[in-house]
PDB file of C-alpha atoms and ligand atoms in Angstrom:
ATOM      1  CA  MET G 122     -54.183 103.170-155.976  1.00 84.00           C
ATOM      2  CA  ALA G 123     -56.068 100.166-154.602  1.00 93.00           C
ATOM      3  CA  ILE G 124     -59.842 100.384-155.005  1.00 96.00           C
ATOM      4  CA  LEU G 125     -60.289  97.315-152.789  1.00 98.00           C
ATOM      5  CA  GLU G 126     -58.191  96.003-149.946  1.00 98.00           C
ATOM      6  CA  VAL G 127     -59.150  92.734-148.287  1.00 97.00           C
ATOM      7  CA  LYS G 128     -57.157  92.082-145.110  1.00 97.00           C
ATOM      8  CA  ASN G 129     -57.104  88.810-143.175  1.00 97.00           C
ATOM      9  CA  ILE G 130     -60.703  87.971-144.085  1.00 97.00           C
ATOM     10  CA  SER G 131     -62.333  84.821-142.769  1.00 97.00           C
ATOM     11  CA  ALA G 132     -65.912  83.900-143.657  1.00 97.00           C
ATOM     12  CA  GLY G 133     -68.152  80.865-143.964  1.00 96.00           C
ATOM     13  CA  TYR G 134     -71.423  79.219-143.110  1.00 96.00           C
ATOM     14  CA  GLY G 135     -72.089  78.293-139.477  1.00 92.00           C
ATOM     15  CA  ASP G 136     -69.184  76.120-138.333  1.00 92.00           C
ATOM     16  CA  LEU G 137     -67.723  75.840-141.842  1.00 95.00           C
ATOM     17  CA  THR G 138     -64.881  78.252-142.610  1.00 96.00           C
ATOM     18  CA  ALA G 139     -64.876  78.679-146.417  1.00 97.00           C
ATOM     19  CA  VAL G 140     -62.431  81.640-146.600  1.00 97.00           C
ATOM     20  CA  SER G 141     -59.564  81.708-144.159  1.00 96.00           C
ATOM     21  CA  ASP G 142     -57.326  84.661-143.210  1.00 96.00           C
ATOM     22  CA  LEU G 143     -57.176  85.832-146.809  1.00 97.00           C
ATOM     23  CA  SER G 144     -55.649  89.133-147.989  1.00 97.00           C
ATOM     24  CA  PHE G 145     -55.301  90.792-151.395  1.00 96.00           C
ATOM     25  CA  LYS G 146     -55.720  94.125-153.183  1.00 96.00           C
ATOM     26  CA  VAL G 147     -57.350  95.175-156.448  1.00 96.00           C
ATOM     27  CA  GLU G 148     -55.998  98.302-158.116  1.00 94.00           C
ATOM     28  CA  GLU G 149     -58.241 100.862-159.807  1.00 93.00           C
ATOM     29  CA  GLY G 150     -59.143  99.708-163.334  1.00 92.00           C
ATOM     30  CA  GLU G 151     -57.600  96.281-162.797  1.00 94.00           C
ATOM     31  CA  LEU G 152     -59.055  92.914-163.841  1.00 94.00           C
ATOM     32  CA  PHE G 153     -58.178  90.477-161.061  1.00 96.00           C
ATOM     33  CA  ALA G 154     -59.092  86.863-161.803  1.00 95.00           C
ATOM     34  CA  LEU G 155     -59.691  84.241-159.143  1.00 95.00           C
ATOM     35  CA  VAL G 156     -59.194  80.615-160.062  1.00 92.00           C
ATOM     36  CA  GLY G 157     -59.421  77.458-157.995  1.00 91.00           C
ATOM     37  CA  ALA G 158     -61.111  74.069-157.815  1.00 88.00           C
ATOM     38  CA  ASN G 159     -64.761  73.583-156.876  1.00 88.00           C
ATOM     39  CA  GLY G 160     -65.303  74.431-153.218  1.00 91.00           C
ATOM     40  CA  ALA G 161     -62.089  76.496-152.918  1.00 93.00           C
ATOM     41  CA  GLY G 162     -64.088  79.439-151.547  1.00 96.00           C
ATOM     42  CA  LYS G 163     -64.176  81.789-154.563  1.00 96.00           C
ATOM     43  CA  SER G 164     -67.937  82.454-154.472  1.00 95.00           C
ATOM     44  CA  THR G 165     -67.829  82.897-150.709  1.00 97.00           C
ATOM     45  CA  LEU G 166     -65.058  85.461-151.077  1.00 97.00           C
ATOM     46  CA  LEU G 167     -67.080  87.426-153.679  1.00 97.00           C
ATOM     47  CA  LYS G 168     -70.205  87.299-151.490  1.00 97.00           C
ATOM     48  CA  THR G 169     -68.168  88.531-148.534  1.00 98.00           C
ATOM     49  CA  ILE G 170     -66.833  91.459-150.584  1.00 98.00           C
ATOM     50  CA  ALA G 171     -70.382  92.270-151.774  1.00 97.00           C
ATOM     51  CA  GLY G 172     -71.716  92.009-148.217  1.00 96.00           C
ATOM     52  CA  SER G 173     -74.209  89.193-148.706  1.00 94.00           C
ATOM     53  CA  ILE G 174     -72.092  87.199-146.219  1.00 95.00           C
ATOM     54  CA  ARG G 175     -70.501  88.876-143.208  1.00 94.00           C
ATOM     55  CA  ALA G 176     -66.794  88.403-142.543  1.00 96.00           C
ATOM     56  CA  VAL G 177     -66.052  86.689-139.234  1.00 96.00           C
ATOM     57  CA  ASN G 178     -62.617  88.323-139.030  1.00 95.00           C
ATOM     58  CA  GLY G 179     -60.590  90.858-140.977  1.00 97.00           C
ATOM     59  CA  SER G 180     -61.443  94.031-142.861  1.00 97.00           C
ATOM     60  CA  ILE G 181     -62.612  95.154-146.294  1.00 98.00           C
ATOM     61  CA  THR G 182     -61.660  98.641-147.443  1.00 98.00           C
ATOM     62  CA  PHE G 183     -63.348 100.027-150.570  1.00 98.00           C
ATOM     63  CA  LYS G 184     -62.256 103.380-152.046  1.00 97.00           C
ATOM     64  CA  GLY G 185     -60.451 104.128-148.776  1.00 96.00           C
ATOM     65  CA  GLN G 186     -63.507 103.465-146.551  1.00 96.00           C
ATOM     66  CA  ASP G 187     -63.869 100.527-144.182  1.00 97.00           C
ATOM     67  CA  VAL G 188     -67.031  98.753-145.415  1.00 97.00           C
ATOM     68  CA  THR G 189     -66.601  95.544-143.379  1.00 96.00           C
ATOM     69  CA  LYS G 190     -69.733  96.112-141.333  1.00 95.00           C
ATOM     70  CA  ASP G 191     -71.828  97.671-144.104  1.00 96.00           C
ATOM     71  CA  PRO G 192     -74.813  95.658-145.415  1.00 96.00           C
ATOM     72  CA  ASP G 193     -74.944  94.589-149.077  1.00 94.00           C
ATOM     73  CA  PHE G 194     -77.339  97.364-150.198  1.00 93.00           C
ATOM     74  CA  LYS G 195     -74.994 100.024-148.756  1.00 95.00           C
ATOM     75  CA  ARG G 196     -71.997  98.480-150.574  1.00 96.00           C
ATOM     76  CA  SER G 197     -74.049  98.413-153.766  1.00 94.00           C
ATOM     77  CA  GLN G 198     -74.854 102.127-153.345  1.00 94.00           C
ATOM     78  CA  ASP G 199     -71.125 102.712-152.776  1.00 95.00           C
ATOM     79  CA  GLY G 200     -70.321 101.023-156.111  1.00 96.00           C
ATOM     80  CA  ILE G 201     -69.814  97.274-155.608  1.00 97.00           C
ATOM     81  CA  ALA G 202     -71.943  95.059-157.912  1.00 95.00           C
ATOM     82  CA  LEU G 203     -72.070  91.269-157.713  1.00 94.00           C
ATOM     83  CA  VAL G 204     -73.167  89.091-160.644  1.00 91.00           C
ATOM     84  CA  PRO G 205     -73.764  85.904-158.662  1.00 86.00           C
ATOM     85  CA  GLU G 206     -73.335  82.368-159.895  1.00 80.00           C
ATOM     86  CA  GLY G 207     -76.830  81.211-160.894  1.00 72.00           C
ATOM     87  CA  ARG G 208     -77.871  84.726-162.013  1.00 71.00           C
ATOM     88  CA  ARG G 209     -80.757  85.354-159.561  1.00 78.00           C
ATOM     89  CA  LEU G 210     -83.090  87.396-161.757  1.00 85.00           C
ATOM     90  CA  PHE G 211     -86.579  88.489-160.718  1.00 87.00           C
ATOM     91  CA  HIS G 212     -88.571  86.003-162.746  1.00 85.00           C
ATOM     92  CA  SER G 213     -91.876  87.849-162.483  1.00 89.00           C
ATOM     93  CA  LEU G 214     -90.292  90.856-164.230  1.00 93.00           C
ATOM     94  CA  SER G 215     -89.418  91.503-167.861  1.00 95.00           C
ATOM     95  CA  VAL G 216     -85.833  91.883-169.040  1.00 96.00           C
ATOM     96  CA  GLU G 217     -86.097  95.672-169.032  1.00 96.00           C
ATOM     97  CA  GLU G 218     -87.686  95.724-165.584  1.00 96.00           C
ATOM     98  CA  ASN G 219     -84.828  93.572-164.275  1.00 95.00           C
ATOM     99  CA  LEU G 220     -82.325  96.010-165.751  1.00 96.00           C
ATOM    100  CA  LEU G 221     -84.117  98.924-164.107  1.00 95.00           C
ATOM    101  CA  VAL G 222     -83.797  97.216-160.717  1.00 93.00           C
ATOM    102  CA  GLY G 223     -80.035  97.678-161.146  1.00 91.00           C
ATOM    103  CA  ALA G 224     -80.522 101.408-161.626  1.00 91.00           C
ATOM    104  CA  GLY G 225     -82.094 101.591-158.152  1.00 87.00           C
ATOM    105  CA  THR G 226     -78.749 102.664-156.645  1.00 84.00           C
ATOM    106  CA  ASN G 227     -79.227 106.073-158.375  1.00 85.00           C
ATOM    107  CA  ARG G 228     -75.484 106.236-159.004  1.00 89.00           C
ATOM    108  CA  LYS G 229     -74.305 108.499-161.801  1.00 89.00           C
ATOM    109  CA  GLY G 230     -72.191 107.010-164.587  1.00 89.00           C
ATOM    110  CA  PRO G 231     -72.038 105.846-168.193  1.00 89.00           C
ATOM    111  CA  TRP G 232     -74.491 102.960-167.868  1.00 91.00           C
ATOM    112  CA  ASN G 233     -78.184 103.307-168.653  1.00 94.00           C
ATOM    113  CA  LEU G 234     -80.669 101.341-170.780  1.00 96.00           C
ATOM    114  CA  LYS G 235     -79.263 102.835-173.978  1.00 95.00           C
ATOM    115  CA  SER G 236     -75.597 102.067-173.259  1.00 91.00           C
ATOM    116  CA  VAL G 237     -76.371  98.595-171.867  1.00 91.00           C
ATOM    117  CA  TYR G 238     -78.437  97.792-174.994  1.00 92.00           C
ATOM    118  CA  GLY G 239     -75.524  99.100-177.050  1.00 88.00           C
ATOM    119  CA  LEU G 240     -73.104  96.758-175.274  1.00 84.00           C
ATOM    120  CA  LEU G 241     -75.381  93.692-175.221  1.00 85.00           C
ATOM    121  CA  PRO G 242     -77.797  94.129-178.178  1.00 86.00           C
ATOM    122  CA  ILE G 243     -79.556  90.850-177.389  1.00 86.00           C
ATOM    123  CA  LEU G 244     -81.112  92.559-174.349  1.00 90.00           C
ATOM    124  CA  GLU G 245     -82.901  95.173-176.434  1.00 93.00           C
ATOM    125  CA  LYS G 246     -84.423  92.453-178.603  1.00 93.00           C
ATOM    126  CA  LEU G 247     -85.656  90.669-175.488  1.00 93.00           C
ATOM    127  CA  LYS G 248     -86.578  93.712-173.405  1.00 94.00           C
ATOM    128  CA  ASP G 249     -90.288  92.897-173.060  1.00 96.00           C
ATOM    129  CA  ARG G 250     -89.826  89.186-172.492  1.00 95.00           C
ATOM    130  CA  ASN G 251     -90.477  87.757-169.053  1.00 93.00           C
ATOM    131  CA  SER G 252     -87.093  86.800-167.632  1.00 89.00           C
ATOM    132  CA  ALA G 253     -88.364  83.316-166.673  1.00 89.00           C
ATOM    133  CA  ARG G 254     -88.595  82.644-170.421  1.00 90.00           C
ATOM    134  CA  LEU G 255     -84.933  83.186-171.253  1.00 89.00           C
ATOM    135  CA  SER G 256     -82.138  80.753-172.005  1.00 85.00           C
ATOM    136  CA  GLY G 257     -79.244  80.474-169.546  1.00 82.00           C
ATOM    137  CA  GLY G 258     -77.032  82.677-171.709  1.00 81.00           C
ATOM    138  CA  GLU G 259     -79.728  85.316-172.099  1.00 85.00           C
ATOM    139  CA  GLN G 260     -80.267  85.341-168.336  1.00 88.00           C
ATOM    140  CA  GLN G 261     -76.540  85.752-167.852  1.00 85.00           C
ATOM    141  CA  ALA G 262     -76.525  88.751-170.181  1.00 86.00           C
ATOM    142  CA  VAL G 263     -79.402  90.293-168.176  1.00 90.00           C
ATOM    143  CA  ALA G 264     -77.498  89.716-164.910  1.00 90.00           C
ATOM    144  CA  ILE G 265     -74.422  91.485-166.298  1.00 89.00           C
ATOM    145  CA  GLY G 266     -76.554  94.312-167.716  1.00 91.00           C
ATOM    146  CA  ARG G 267     -78.371  94.723-164.417  1.00 93.00           C
ATOM    147  CA  ALA G 268     -75.063  94.978-162.533  1.00 93.00           C
ATOM    148  CA  LEU G 269     -73.776  97.590-165.008  1.00 92.00           C
ATOM    149  CA  MET G 270     -77.007  99.602-164.614  1.00 94.00           C
ATOM    150  CA  SER G 271     -75.947 100.266-161.011  1.00 93.00           C
ATOM    151  CA  ASN G 272     -72.907 102.115-162.434  1.00 94.00           C
ATOM    152  CA  PRO G 273     -70.474 100.270-160.157  1.00 95.00           C
ATOM    153  CA  ASP G 274     -66.803 101.045-159.602  1.00 95.00           C
ATOM    154  CA  LEU G 275     -66.102  97.372-158.922  1.00 96.00           C
ATOM    155  CA  ILE G 276     -67.963  94.475-160.536  1.00 95.00           C
ATOM    156  CA  LEU G 277     -67.679  90.926-159.194  1.00 96.00           C
ATOM    157  CA  LEU G 278     -68.374  88.316-161.882  1.00 93.00           C
ATOM    158  CA  ASP G 279     -68.914  84.795-160.551  1.00 92.00           C
ATOM    159  CA  GLU G 280     -68.487  82.126-163.234  1.00 88.00           C
ATOM    160  CA  VAL G 281     -70.416  84.109-165.817  1.00 79.00           C
ATOM    161  CA  SER G 282     -69.604  81.588-168.536  1.00 78.00           C
ATOM    162  CA  LEU G 283     -70.607  78.457-166.633  1.00 75.00           C
ATOM    163  CA  GLY G 284     -72.803  76.178-168.741  1.00 67.00           C
ATOM    164  CA  LEU G 285     -73.218  78.702-171.564  1.00 71.00           C
ATOM    165  CA  ALA G 286     -72.921  78.126-175.289  1.00 70.00           C
ATOM    166  CA  PRO G 287     -69.408  79.070-176.498  1.00 77.00           C
ATOM    167  CA  ILE G 288     -70.839  81.803-178.761  1.00 74.00           C
ATOM    168  CA  ILE G 289     -72.485  83.564-175.800  1.00 71.00           C
ATOM    169  CA  VAL G 290     -69.322  83.231-173.699  1.00 78.00           C
ATOM    170  CA  GLU G 291     -67.445  84.821-176.590  1.00 80.00           C
ATOM    171  CA  GLN G 292     -69.934  87.723-176.675  1.00 75.00           C
ATOM    172  CA  ILE G 293     -69.568  88.259-172.924  1.00 76.00           C
ATOM    173  CA  TYR G 294     -65.767  88.254-173.120  1.00 82.00           C
ATOM    174  CA  THR G 295     -65.819  90.501-176.174  1.00 81.00           C
ATOM    175  CA  SER G 296     -67.739  93.068-174.111  1.00 79.00           C
ATOM    176  CA  PHE G 297     -64.991  93.252-171.437  1.00 82.00           C
ATOM    177  CA  PRO G 298     -62.740  95.813-173.180  1.00 83.00           C
ATOM    178  CA  ASP G 299     -65.730  98.180-173.615  1.00 79.00           C
ATOM    179  CA  ILE G 300     -66.712  97.719-169.973  1.00 80.00           C
ATOM    180  CA  ARG G 301     -63.134  98.360-168.879  1.00 84.00           C
ATOM    181  CA  LYS G 302     -62.848 101.519-170.985  1.00 82.00           C
ATOM    182  CA  GLN G 303     -65.223 103.085-168.462  1.00 78.00           C
ATOM    183  CA  GLY G 304     -62.539 102.613-165.762  1.00 84.00           C
ATOM    184  CA  LEU G 305     -64.334  99.796-163.978  1.00 91.00           C
ATOM    185  CA  SER G 306     -62.378  97.379-161.783  1.00 95.00           C
ATOM    186  CA  ILE G 307     -63.316  93.709-162.155  1.00 95.00           C
ATOM    187  CA  ILE G 308     -62.918  90.574-160.064  1.00 96.00           C
ATOM    188  CA  LEU G 309     -63.584  87.592-162.298  1.00 94.00           C
ATOM    189  CA  VAL G 310     -64.106  84.010-161.158  1.00 94.00           C
ATOM    190  CA  GLU G 311     -63.621  81.713-164.129  1.00 87.00           C
ATOM    191  CA  GLN G 312     -63.000  77.976-164.599  1.00 83.00           C
ATOM    192  CA  ASP G 313     -61.381  78.342-168.020  1.00 83.00           C
ATOM    193  CA  LEU G 314     -57.734  78.973-167.242  1.00 84.00           C
ATOM    194  CA  LYS G 315     -56.677  79.769-170.792  1.00 83.00           C
ATOM    195  CA  ARG G 316     -59.411  82.379-171.148  1.00 85.00           C
ATOM    196  CA  THR G 317     -58.512  83.800-167.741  1.00 86.00           C
ATOM    197  CA  LEU G 318     -54.848  84.182-168.624  1.00 87.00           C
ATOM    198  CA  GLY G 319     -55.916  86.001-171.794  1.00 87.00           C
ATOM    199  CA  VAL G 320     -57.881  88.753-170.036  1.00 89.00           C
ATOM    200  CA  ALA G 321     -56.515  89.123-166.490  1.00 92.00           C
ATOM    201  CA  ASP G 322     -54.067  91.754-165.301  1.00 94.00           C
ATOM    202  CA  ARG G 323     -53.428  89.616-162.231  1.00 95.00           C
ATOM    203  CA  ILE G 324     -54.477  86.180-161.085  1.00 94.00           C
ATOM    204  CA  GLY G 325     -55.051  84.731-157.632  1.00 94.00           C
ATOM    205  CA  CYS G 326     -55.342  80.997-157.106  1.00 93.00           C
ATOM    206  CA  MET G 327     -57.454  79.772-154.189  1.00 94.00           C
ATOM    207  CA  LEU G 328     -57.276  76.431-152.439  1.00 92.00           C
ATOM    208  CA  GLU G 329     -59.326  75.433-149.397  1.00 93.00           C
ATOM    209  CA  GLY G 330     -60.148  79.003-148.447  1.00 95.00           C
ATOM    210  CA  HIS G 331     -56.599  80.354-148.836  1.00 94.00           C
ATOM    211  CA  LEU G 332     -55.057  82.473-151.562  1.00 94.00           C
ATOM    212  CA  LEU G 333     -52.143  80.218-152.421  1.00 91.00           C
ATOM    213  CA  LEU G 334     -50.620  82.017-155.358  1.00 91.00           C
ATOM    214  CA  GLU G 335     -50.855  85.518-156.817  1.00 94.00           C
ATOM    215  CA  GLY G 336     -49.170  87.107-159.817  1.00 94.00           C
ATOM    216  CA  THR G 337     -49.516  88.384-163.380  1.00 94.00           C
ATOM    217  CA  PRO G 338     -50.092  86.057-166.363  1.00 91.00           C
ATOM    218  CA  ALA G 339     -46.548  86.965-167.444  1.00 91.00           C
ATOM    219  CA  ASN G 340     -44.845  85.910-164.221  1.00 91.00           C
ATOM    220  CA  LEU G 341     -46.822  82.765-163.412  1.00 89.00           C
ATOM    221  CA  THR G 342     -46.270  79.497-165.216  1.00 85.00           C
ATOM    222  CA  HIS G 343     -49.064  77.186-166.183  1.00 83.00           C
ATOM    223  CA  GLN G 344     -47.421  74.575-163.938  1.00 84.00           C
ATOM    224  CA  GLN G 345     -47.444  76.881-160.910  1.00 85.00           C
ATOM    225  CA  ILE G 346     -51.113  77.676-161.414  1.00 84.00           C
ATOM    226  CA  THR G 347     -52.152  74.049-161.837  1.00 83.00           C
ATOM    227  CA  ASP G 348     -50.023  73.055-158.815  1.00 83.00           C
ATOM    228  CA  ALA G 349     -51.834  75.679-156.729  1.00 81.00           C
ATOM    229  CA  TYR G 350     -55.178  74.668-158.242  1.00 80.00           C
ATOM    230  CA  PHE G 351     -54.808  71.023-157.280  1.00 78.00           C
ATOM    231  CA  GLY G 352     -52.865  71.596-154.063  1.00 75.00           C
ATOM    232  CA  HIS G 353     -49.476  70.221-155.116  1.00 70.00           C
ATOM    233  CA  SER G 354     -46.467  71.964-153.583  1.00 56.00           C
ATOM    234  CA  VAL G 355     -46.010  75.431-155.084  1.00 50.00           C
ATOM    235  CA  GLN G 356     -42.618  76.662-156.232  1.00 48.00           C
ATOM    236  CA  SER G 357     -41.512  80.289-155.914  1.00 44.00           C
ATOM    237  CA  PHE G 358     -42.858  82.322-158.837  1.00 44.00           C
ATOM    238  CA  ASP G 359     -40.399  85.216-158.799  1.00 42.00           C
ATOM    239  CA  ASN G 360     -38.643  85.472-162.177  1.00 38.00           C
ATOM    240  CA  ALA G 361     -40.656  82.553-163.477  1.00 37.00           C
ATOM    241  CA  PRO G 362     -40.916  82.114-167.252  1.00 36.00           C
ATOM    242  CA  SER G 363     -43.994  83.334-169.095  1.00 37.00           C
ATOM    243  CA  ALA G 364     -47.239  81.351-168.973  1.00 39.00           C
ATOM    244  CA  GLY G 365     -47.790  81.979-172.669  1.00 35.00           C
ATOM    245  CA  GLY G 366     -48.071  78.274-173.405  1.00 33.00           C
ATOM    246  CA  ALA G 367     -50.809  77.658-170.860  1.00 34.00           C
ATOM    247  CA  GLN G 368     -53.829  75.702-172.119  1.00 35.00           C
TER     248      GLN G 368
HETATM  249  P1  ATP U 624     -67.444  76.428-157.049  1.00 96.15           P
HETATM  250  O1  ATP U 624     -66.417  76.634-158.098  1.00 96.15           O
HETATM  251  O2  ATP U 624     -67.889  74.987-156.945  1.00 96.15           O
HETATM  252  O3  ATP U 624     -68.595  77.385-157.088  1.00 96.15           O
HETATM  253  P2  ATP U 624     -66.158  77.967-154.951  1.00 96.15           P
HETATM  254  O4  ATP U 624     -64.665  78.031-155.022  1.00 96.15           O
HETATM  255  O5  ATP U 624     -66.913  79.136-155.426  1.00 96.15           O
HETATM  256  O6  ATP U 624     -66.663  76.642-155.635  1.00 96.15           O
HETATM  257  P3  ATP U 624     -67.697  78.195-152.540  1.00 96.15           P
HETATM  258  O7  ATP U 624     -68.998  78.073-153.268  1.00 96.15           O
HETATM  259  O8  ATP U 624     -67.312  79.480-151.963  1.00 96.15           O
HETATM  260  O9  ATP U 624     -66.493  77.650-153.436  1.00 96.15           O
HETATM  261  O10 ATP U 624     -67.709  77.081-151.392  1.00 96.15           O
HETATM  262  C1  ATP U 624     -66.703  77.029-150.374  1.00 96.15           C
HETATM  263  C2  ATP U 624     -67.154  76.018-149.326  1.00 96.15           C
HETATM  264  O11 ATP U 624     -68.332  76.509-148.704  1.00 96.15           O
HETATM  265  C3  ATP U 624     -67.497  74.644-149.878  1.00 96.15           C
HETATM  266  O12 ATP U 624     -67.063  73.691-148.927  1.00 96.15           O
HETATM  267  C4  ATP U 624     -69.017  74.670-149.984  1.00 96.15           C
HETATM  268  O13 ATP U 624     -69.549  73.369-149.836  1.00 96.15           O
HETATM  269  C5  ATP U 624     -69.393  75.561-148.819  1.00 96.15           C
HETATM  270  N1  ATP U 624     -70.632  76.313-149.046  1.00 96.15           N
HETATM  271  C6  ATP U 624     -70.909  77.119-150.095  1.00 96.15           C
HETATM  272  N2  ATP U 624     -72.134  77.689-149.982  1.00 96.15           N
HETATM  273  C7  ATP U 624     -72.644  77.223-148.823  1.00 96.15           C
HETATM  274  C8  ATP U 624     -73.874  77.425-148.128  1.00 96.15           C
HETATM  275  N3  ATP U 624     -74.807  78.247-148.615  1.00 96.15           N
HETATM  276  N4  ATP U 624     -74.050  76.794-146.944  1.00 96.15           N
HETATM  277  C9  ATP U 624     -73.101  75.960-146.445  1.00 96.15           C
HETATM  278  N5  ATP U 624     -71.917  75.740-147.040  1.00 96.15           N
HETATM  279  C10 ATP U 624     -71.688  76.337-148.212  1.00 96.15           C
END
């Protein structure tokens, strides 16, 4: 069953339409990855799903309920958590205090300080440190931990590995199977195509606000994805050979 259904969504900033008439579904427990060049509209789409930007047209259905007109805090209480690009921590608060902000939804579930520290041990070591005094990777770990503390059903991860040391990216990706064991659905925006193909159940490729291509890593070729990424003409992807050789 689909946990999220986005139908004919358009959204943007003033006169600029960044997401245009876009539709897709995410199934329960699925990891759906969104790829696309800079400015394709991926972050705008995530913000529209989380409710920090209002859709101009279309509808968003979450767990069978129409949430299109709900504000972001209501969607967060309903179980949608966004880890935004740029992290957005409360810099006057410690790591642990930032994590506790996530728990403000009062949703029941497997995630609490103990389980988040178990998943990302670096956070326990840093729990009393002011979050302004963290490296980029440490801040990213706090942002993920804070989102988990809200015990979401759907987590939206916007370029969580951007600008991070490879070892921290590895730690974040290594934590995905444990996060997914809890039945969480994930939408992941990621620049690294090879990494994306390794973890995604399905991939959507965005170009200029449209979802140009959608499929599983097994039925999309690397060529089809890069064509969609850069806006070259896209061939049909039914019965396409495996993308196993994608770099
Ligand atoms: P990136 O990979 O660079 O983050 P993206 O695919 O996430 O790109 P968006 O950030 O959604 O793309 O941007 C889509 C379009 O909206 C771009 O043309 C961008 O310049 C514009 N845009 C993004 N944020 C704003 C904003 N706050 N105000 C005005 N325009 C914006």
